[in-house]
CSV table of C-alpha atoms in Angstrom, one decimal:
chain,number,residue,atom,x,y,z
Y,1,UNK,CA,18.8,-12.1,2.4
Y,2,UNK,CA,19.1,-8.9,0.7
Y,3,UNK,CA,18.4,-5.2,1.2
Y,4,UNK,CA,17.6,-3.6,-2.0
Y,5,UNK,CA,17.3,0.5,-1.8
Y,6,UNK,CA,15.4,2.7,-4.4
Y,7,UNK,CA,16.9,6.3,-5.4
Y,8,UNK,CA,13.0,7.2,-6.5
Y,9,UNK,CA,9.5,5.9,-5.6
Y,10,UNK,CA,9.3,5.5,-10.2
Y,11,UNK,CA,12.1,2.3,-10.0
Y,12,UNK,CA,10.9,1.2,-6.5
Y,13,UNK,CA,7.0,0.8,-8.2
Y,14,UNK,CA,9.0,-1.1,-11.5
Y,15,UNK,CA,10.5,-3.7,-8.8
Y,16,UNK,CA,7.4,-4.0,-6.8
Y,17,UNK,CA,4.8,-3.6,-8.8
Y,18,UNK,CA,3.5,-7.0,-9.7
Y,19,UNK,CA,3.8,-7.9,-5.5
Y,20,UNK,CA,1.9,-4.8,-4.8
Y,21,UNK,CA,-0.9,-5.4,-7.0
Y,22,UNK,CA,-1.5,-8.8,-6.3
Y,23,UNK,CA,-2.6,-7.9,-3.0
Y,24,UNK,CA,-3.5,-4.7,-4.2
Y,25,UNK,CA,-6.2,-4.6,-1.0
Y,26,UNK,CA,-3.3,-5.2,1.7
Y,27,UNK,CA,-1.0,-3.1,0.0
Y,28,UNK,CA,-3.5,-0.4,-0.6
Y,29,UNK,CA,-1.5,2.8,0.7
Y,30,UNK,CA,2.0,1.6,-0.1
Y,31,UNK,CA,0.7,1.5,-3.7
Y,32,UNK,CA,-1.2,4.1,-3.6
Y,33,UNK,CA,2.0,6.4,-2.5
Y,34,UNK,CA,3.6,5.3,-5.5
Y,35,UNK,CA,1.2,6.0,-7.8
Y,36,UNK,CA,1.2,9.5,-6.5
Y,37,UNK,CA,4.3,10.6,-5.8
Y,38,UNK,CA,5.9,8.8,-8.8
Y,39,UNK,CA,6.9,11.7,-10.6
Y,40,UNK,CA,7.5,14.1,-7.2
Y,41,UNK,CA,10.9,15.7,-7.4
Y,42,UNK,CA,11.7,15.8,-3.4
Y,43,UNK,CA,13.6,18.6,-1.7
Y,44,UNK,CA,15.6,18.1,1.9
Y,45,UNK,CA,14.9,14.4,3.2
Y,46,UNK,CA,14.1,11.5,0.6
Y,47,UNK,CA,11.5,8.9,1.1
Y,48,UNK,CA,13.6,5.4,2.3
Y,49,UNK,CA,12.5,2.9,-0.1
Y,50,UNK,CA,13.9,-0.7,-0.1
Y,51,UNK,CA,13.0,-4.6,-0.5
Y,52,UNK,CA,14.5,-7.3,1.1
Y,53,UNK,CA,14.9,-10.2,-1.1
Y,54,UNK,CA,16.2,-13.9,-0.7
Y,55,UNK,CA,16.7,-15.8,-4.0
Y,56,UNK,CA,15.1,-13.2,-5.8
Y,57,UNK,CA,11.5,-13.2,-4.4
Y,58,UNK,CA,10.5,-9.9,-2.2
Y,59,UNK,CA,10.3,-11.0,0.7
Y,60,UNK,CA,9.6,-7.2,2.5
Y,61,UNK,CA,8.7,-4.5,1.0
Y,62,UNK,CA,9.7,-0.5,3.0
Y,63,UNK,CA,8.5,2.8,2.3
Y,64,UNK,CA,9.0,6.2,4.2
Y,65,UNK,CA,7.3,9.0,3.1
Y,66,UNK,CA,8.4,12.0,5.5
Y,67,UNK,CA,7.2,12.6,7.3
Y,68,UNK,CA,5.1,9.8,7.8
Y,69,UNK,CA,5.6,6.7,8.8
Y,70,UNK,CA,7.2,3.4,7.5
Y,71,UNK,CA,5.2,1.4,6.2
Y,72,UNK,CA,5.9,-2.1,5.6
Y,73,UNK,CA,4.6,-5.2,3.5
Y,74,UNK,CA,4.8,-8.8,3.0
Y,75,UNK,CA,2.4,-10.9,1.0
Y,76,UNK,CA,3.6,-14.0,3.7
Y,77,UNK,CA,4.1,-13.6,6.8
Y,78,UNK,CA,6.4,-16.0,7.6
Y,79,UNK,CA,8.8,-14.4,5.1
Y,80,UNK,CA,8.3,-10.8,6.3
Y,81,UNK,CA,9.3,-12.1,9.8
Y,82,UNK,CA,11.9,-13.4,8.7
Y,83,UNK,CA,13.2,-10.2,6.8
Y,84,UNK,CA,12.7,-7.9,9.8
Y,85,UNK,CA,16.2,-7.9,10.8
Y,86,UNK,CA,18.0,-7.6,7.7
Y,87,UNK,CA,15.9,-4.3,7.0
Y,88,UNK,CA,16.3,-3.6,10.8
Y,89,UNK,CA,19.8,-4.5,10.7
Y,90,UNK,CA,20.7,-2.0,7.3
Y,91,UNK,CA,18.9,0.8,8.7
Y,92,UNK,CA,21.3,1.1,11.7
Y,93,UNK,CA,24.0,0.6,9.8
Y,94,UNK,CA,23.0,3.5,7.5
Y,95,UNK,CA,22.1,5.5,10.5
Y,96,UNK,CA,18.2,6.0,9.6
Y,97,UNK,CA,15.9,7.5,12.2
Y,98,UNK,CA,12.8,5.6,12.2
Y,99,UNK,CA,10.3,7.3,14.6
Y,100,UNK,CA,7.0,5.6,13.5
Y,101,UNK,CA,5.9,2.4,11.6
Y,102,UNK,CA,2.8,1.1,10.2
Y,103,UNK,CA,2.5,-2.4,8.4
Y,104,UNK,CA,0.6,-5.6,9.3
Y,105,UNK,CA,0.5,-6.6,12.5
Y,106,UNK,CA,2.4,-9.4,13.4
Y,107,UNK,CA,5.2,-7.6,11.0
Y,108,UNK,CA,4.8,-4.5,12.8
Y,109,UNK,CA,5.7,-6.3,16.5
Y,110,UNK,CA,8.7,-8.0,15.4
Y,111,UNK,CA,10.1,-5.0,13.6
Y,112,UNK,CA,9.4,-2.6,17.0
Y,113,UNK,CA,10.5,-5.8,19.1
Y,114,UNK,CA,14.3,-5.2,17.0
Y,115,UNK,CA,14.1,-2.0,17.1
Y,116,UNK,CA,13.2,-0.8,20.3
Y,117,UNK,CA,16.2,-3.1,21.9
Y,118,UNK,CA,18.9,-1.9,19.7
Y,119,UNK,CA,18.3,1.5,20.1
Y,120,UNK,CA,16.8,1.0,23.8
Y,121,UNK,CA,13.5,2.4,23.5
Y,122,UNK,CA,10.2,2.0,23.9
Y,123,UNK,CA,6.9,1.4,21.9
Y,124,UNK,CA,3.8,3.3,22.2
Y,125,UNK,CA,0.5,1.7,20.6
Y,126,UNK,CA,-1.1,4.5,18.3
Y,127,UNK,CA,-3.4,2.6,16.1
Y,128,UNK,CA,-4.7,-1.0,16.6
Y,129,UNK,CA,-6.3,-1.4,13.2
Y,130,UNK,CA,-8.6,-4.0,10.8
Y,131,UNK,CA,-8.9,-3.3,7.1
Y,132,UNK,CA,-12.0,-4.7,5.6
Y,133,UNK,CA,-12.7,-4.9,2.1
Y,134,UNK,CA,-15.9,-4.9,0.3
Y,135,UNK,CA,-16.9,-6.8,-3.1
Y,136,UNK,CA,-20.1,-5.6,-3.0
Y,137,UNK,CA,-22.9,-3.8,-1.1
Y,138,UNK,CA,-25.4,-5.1,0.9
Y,139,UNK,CA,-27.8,-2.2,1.6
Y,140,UNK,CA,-28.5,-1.8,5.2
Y,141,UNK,CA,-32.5,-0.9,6.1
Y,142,UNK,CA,-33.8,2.2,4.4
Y,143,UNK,CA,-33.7,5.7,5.8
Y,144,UNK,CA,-35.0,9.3,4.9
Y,145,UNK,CA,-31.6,11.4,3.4
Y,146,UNK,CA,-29.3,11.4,0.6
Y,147,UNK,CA,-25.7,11.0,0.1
Y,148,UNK,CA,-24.1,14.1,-1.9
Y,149,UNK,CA,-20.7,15.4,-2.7
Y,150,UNK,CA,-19.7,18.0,-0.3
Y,151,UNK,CA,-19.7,22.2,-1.8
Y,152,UNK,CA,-17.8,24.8,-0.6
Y,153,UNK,CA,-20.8,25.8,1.9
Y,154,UNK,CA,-20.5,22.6,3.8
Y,155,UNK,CA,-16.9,24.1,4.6
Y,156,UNK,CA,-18.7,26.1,7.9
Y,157,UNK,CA,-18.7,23.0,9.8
Y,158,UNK,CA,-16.4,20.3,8.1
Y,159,UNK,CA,-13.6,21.7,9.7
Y,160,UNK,CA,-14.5,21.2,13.0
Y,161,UNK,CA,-16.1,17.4,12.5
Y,162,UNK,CA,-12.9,16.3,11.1
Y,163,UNK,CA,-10.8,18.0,14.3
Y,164,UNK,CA,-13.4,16.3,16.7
Y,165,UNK,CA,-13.1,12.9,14.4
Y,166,UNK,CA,-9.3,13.0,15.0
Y,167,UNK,CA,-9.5,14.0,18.8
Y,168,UNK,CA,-11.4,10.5,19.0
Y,169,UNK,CA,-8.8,8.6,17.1
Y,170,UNK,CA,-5.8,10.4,18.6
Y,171,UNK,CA,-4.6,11.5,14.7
Y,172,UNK,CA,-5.2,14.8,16.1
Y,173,UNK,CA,-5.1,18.3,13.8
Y,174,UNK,CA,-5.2,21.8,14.4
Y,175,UNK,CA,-8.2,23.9,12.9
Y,176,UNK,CA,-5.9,25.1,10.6
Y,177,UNK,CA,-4.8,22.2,9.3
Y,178,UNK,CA,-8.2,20.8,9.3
Y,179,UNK,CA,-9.7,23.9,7.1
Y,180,UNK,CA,-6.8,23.1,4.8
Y,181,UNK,CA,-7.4,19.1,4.6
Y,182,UNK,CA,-11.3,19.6,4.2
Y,183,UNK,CA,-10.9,22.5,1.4
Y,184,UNK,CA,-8.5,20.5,-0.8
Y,185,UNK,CA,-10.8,17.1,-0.1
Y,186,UNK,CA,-14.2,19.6,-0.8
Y,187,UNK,CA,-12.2,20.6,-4.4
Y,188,UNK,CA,-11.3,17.6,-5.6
Y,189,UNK,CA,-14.6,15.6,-4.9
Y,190,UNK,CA,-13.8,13.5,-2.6
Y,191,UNK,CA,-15.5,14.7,0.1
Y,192,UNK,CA,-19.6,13.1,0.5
Y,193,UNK,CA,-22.1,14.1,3.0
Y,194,UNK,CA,-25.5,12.0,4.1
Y,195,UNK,CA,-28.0,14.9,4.8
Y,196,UNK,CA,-31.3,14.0,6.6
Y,197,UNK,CA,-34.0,16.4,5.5
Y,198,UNK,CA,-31.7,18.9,3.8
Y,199,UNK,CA,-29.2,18.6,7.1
Y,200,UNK,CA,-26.0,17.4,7.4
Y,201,UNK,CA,-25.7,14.2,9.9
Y,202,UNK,CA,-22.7,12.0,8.8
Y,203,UNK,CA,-19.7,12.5,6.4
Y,204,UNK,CA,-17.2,9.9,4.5
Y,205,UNK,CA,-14.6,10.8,2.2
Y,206,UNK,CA,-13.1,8.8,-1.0
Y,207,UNK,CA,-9.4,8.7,-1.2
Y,208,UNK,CA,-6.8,6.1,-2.9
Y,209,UNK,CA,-8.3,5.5,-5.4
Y,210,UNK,CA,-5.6,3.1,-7.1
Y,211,UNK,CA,-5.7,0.0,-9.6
Y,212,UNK,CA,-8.7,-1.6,-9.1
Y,213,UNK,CA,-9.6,-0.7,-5.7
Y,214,UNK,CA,-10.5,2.6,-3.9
Y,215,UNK,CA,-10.4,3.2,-0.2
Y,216,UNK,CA,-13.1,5.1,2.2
Y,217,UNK,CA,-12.1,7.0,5.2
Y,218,UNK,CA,-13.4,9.9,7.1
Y,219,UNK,CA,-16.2,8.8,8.6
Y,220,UNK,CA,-17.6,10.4,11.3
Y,221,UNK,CA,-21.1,11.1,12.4
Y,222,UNK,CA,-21.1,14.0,15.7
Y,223,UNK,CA,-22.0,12.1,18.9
Y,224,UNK,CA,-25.8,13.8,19.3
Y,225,UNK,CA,-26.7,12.4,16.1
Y,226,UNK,CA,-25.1,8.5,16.6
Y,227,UNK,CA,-27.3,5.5,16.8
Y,228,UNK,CA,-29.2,6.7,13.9
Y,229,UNK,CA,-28.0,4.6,11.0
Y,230,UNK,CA,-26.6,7.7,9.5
Y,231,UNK,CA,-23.0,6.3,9.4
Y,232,UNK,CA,-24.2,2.9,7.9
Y,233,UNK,CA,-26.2,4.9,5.2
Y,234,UNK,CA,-23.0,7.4,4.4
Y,235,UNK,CA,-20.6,5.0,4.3
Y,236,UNK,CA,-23.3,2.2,2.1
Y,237,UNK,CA,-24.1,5.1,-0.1
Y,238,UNK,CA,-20.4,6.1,-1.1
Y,239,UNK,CA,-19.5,2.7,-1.2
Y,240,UNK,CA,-21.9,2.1,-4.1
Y,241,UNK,CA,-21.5,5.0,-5.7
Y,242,UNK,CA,-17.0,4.1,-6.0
Y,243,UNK,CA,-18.2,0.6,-7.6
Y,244,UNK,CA,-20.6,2.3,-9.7
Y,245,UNK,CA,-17.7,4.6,-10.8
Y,246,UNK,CA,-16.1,1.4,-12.4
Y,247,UNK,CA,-14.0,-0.2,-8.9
Y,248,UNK,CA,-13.7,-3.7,-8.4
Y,249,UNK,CA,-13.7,-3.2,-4.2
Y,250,UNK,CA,-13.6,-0.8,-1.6
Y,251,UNK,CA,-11.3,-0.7,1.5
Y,252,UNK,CA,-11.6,0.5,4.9
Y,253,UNK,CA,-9.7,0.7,8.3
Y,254,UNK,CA,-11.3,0.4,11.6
Y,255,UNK,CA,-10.8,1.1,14.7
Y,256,UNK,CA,-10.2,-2.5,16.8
Y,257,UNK,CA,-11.2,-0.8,20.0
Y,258,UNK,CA,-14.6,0.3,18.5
Y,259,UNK,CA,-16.9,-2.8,18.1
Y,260,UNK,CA,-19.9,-0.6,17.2
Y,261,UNK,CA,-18.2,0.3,13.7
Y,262,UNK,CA,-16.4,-3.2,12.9
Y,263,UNK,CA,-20.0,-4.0,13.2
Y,264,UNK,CA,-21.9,-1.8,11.1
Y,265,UNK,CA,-19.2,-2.1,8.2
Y,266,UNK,CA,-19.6,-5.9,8.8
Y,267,UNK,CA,-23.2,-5.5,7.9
Y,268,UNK,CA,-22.9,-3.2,4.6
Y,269,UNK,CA,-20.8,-6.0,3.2
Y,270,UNK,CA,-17.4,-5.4,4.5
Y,271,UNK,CA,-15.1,-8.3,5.2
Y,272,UNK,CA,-12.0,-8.5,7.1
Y,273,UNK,CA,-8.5,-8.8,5.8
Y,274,UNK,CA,-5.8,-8.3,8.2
Y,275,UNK,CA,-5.0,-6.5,11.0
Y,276,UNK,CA,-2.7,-3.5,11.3
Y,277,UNK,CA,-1.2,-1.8,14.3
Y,278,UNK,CA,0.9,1.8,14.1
Y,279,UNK,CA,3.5,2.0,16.5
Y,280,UNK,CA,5.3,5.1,17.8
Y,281,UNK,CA,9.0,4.8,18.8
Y,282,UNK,CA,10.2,7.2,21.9
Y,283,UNK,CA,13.0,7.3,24.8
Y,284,UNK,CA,12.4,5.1,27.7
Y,285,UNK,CA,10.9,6.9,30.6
Y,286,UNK,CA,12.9,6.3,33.5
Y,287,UNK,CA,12.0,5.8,37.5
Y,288,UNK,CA,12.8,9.0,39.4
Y,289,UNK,CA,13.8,7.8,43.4
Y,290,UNK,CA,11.3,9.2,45.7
């Protein structure tokens, strides 16, 4: 096999374009990066971008973002097993830190499996994942409320949901950085609140919007106001409204450790895909003698 490195994220999309899109759910934020930062000039550290390849066919796909982490894809998975070590192999030789990846499961473990012994660390389980997709709606039982695009007003209390939403998922920001994150999302639309009776209960944001699919994250309803359906009613809402916008699907991650959402996403129409895991890579703790 062999490793294939990009100088931009513009010839990386050329050579990976087609095996991107025809998995365009699965490969939903690889592709999306590359839409995005296509034209970005970078300053300091580049994004690592590379395919590994036998006879021609991609067998792996690899993208760094700093700094984020790498993200990997295969469209089989018995070929991106078998890549793992030729990408895991060229990255030591080239002397690339590698402090976080995210790809599909099964790819994910054998990539922190090589890793983690050759450069005698250990792995630490951030995010145990399932990404769902969604053709079409199915509307759950009807409630009082309204989903609307979120205003500038609605920026006295989005900051703090989205710190207490990331507390919960260990993706944890600052205020700061949450004021920030909800003021660009608020100005570009792609923020939505359900409001009950004029009052906010639940929010969901758009984002990715790529090819033909669009994903949904964001969702978070504040724990005195779950068990109300408000979630299912946000997230059915915005989901409607991204196909009415002229999307073929919607896309969402959950949370493997919380059945209550797999479930209610299950009942809007949501369908399961794969499973992705996020893996942090840090120094081995070592026994102290007592």
């Amino acid at each position: 096999m062999e490793v294939t490195r990009y100088s931009s994220i513009a010839a990386f999309y050329r050579e990976v374009e087609e095996f991107l899109l025809c998995q365009e759910d699965r490969a939903g934020i690889m592709l999306g990066n590359c839409l995005r930062f296509q034209d970005k000039v970078w300053e300091g550290e580049q994004p690592f971008l590379a395919t590994v390849k036998q006879n021609g066919k991609i067998m792996l796909s690899a993208m760094l973002i700093p700094p984020y982490a790498l993200l990997l894809l295969e469209k089989e998975e018995s070929d991106g097993v078998a890549a793992v070590p030729f990408l895991v192999r060229y990255l030591i030789e080239e002397d690339y830190y590698i402090q976080k990846v995210m790809s599909p499961k099964a790819i994910g473990k054998v990539f922190a499996e090589k890793w983690t012994t050759a450069h005698h660390l250990e792995e630490k389980l951030l995010m145990d994942l399932r990404l769902y997709t969604l053709p079409s709606v199915i509307q759950p039982a009807a409630r009082p409320g309204r989903l609307r695009i979120a205003t500038e007003a609605d920026l006295s209390f989005l900051p703090r949901w989205i710190v207490e939403m990331t507390e919960e998922t260990n993706q944890i920001m600052t205020m700061a950085e949450a004021e920030a994150y909800a003021k660009v999302r608020v100005e570009n639309k792609f923020l939505f609140i359900w409001e009950e009776h004029g009052k906010p209960v639940s929010m969901a944001a758009k984002t990715r919007p790529n090819i033909k699919g669009v994903s949904i994250n964001l969702v978070y309803t504040p724990k005195n106001l779950r068990g109300k359906g408000y979630a299912s009613a946000c997230v059915a809402a915005l989901s409607d409204h991204l196909l009415n916008e002229g999307f073929t699907f919607c896309t969402l991650y959950t949370d493997l450790s919380n059945p209550t959402s797999n479930k209610i996403y299950q009942n809007i129409g949501y369908e399961p895909v794969c499973d992705y895991i996020e893996l942090k890579f840090n120094e081995k703790r070592t026994e102290r003698p007592a």
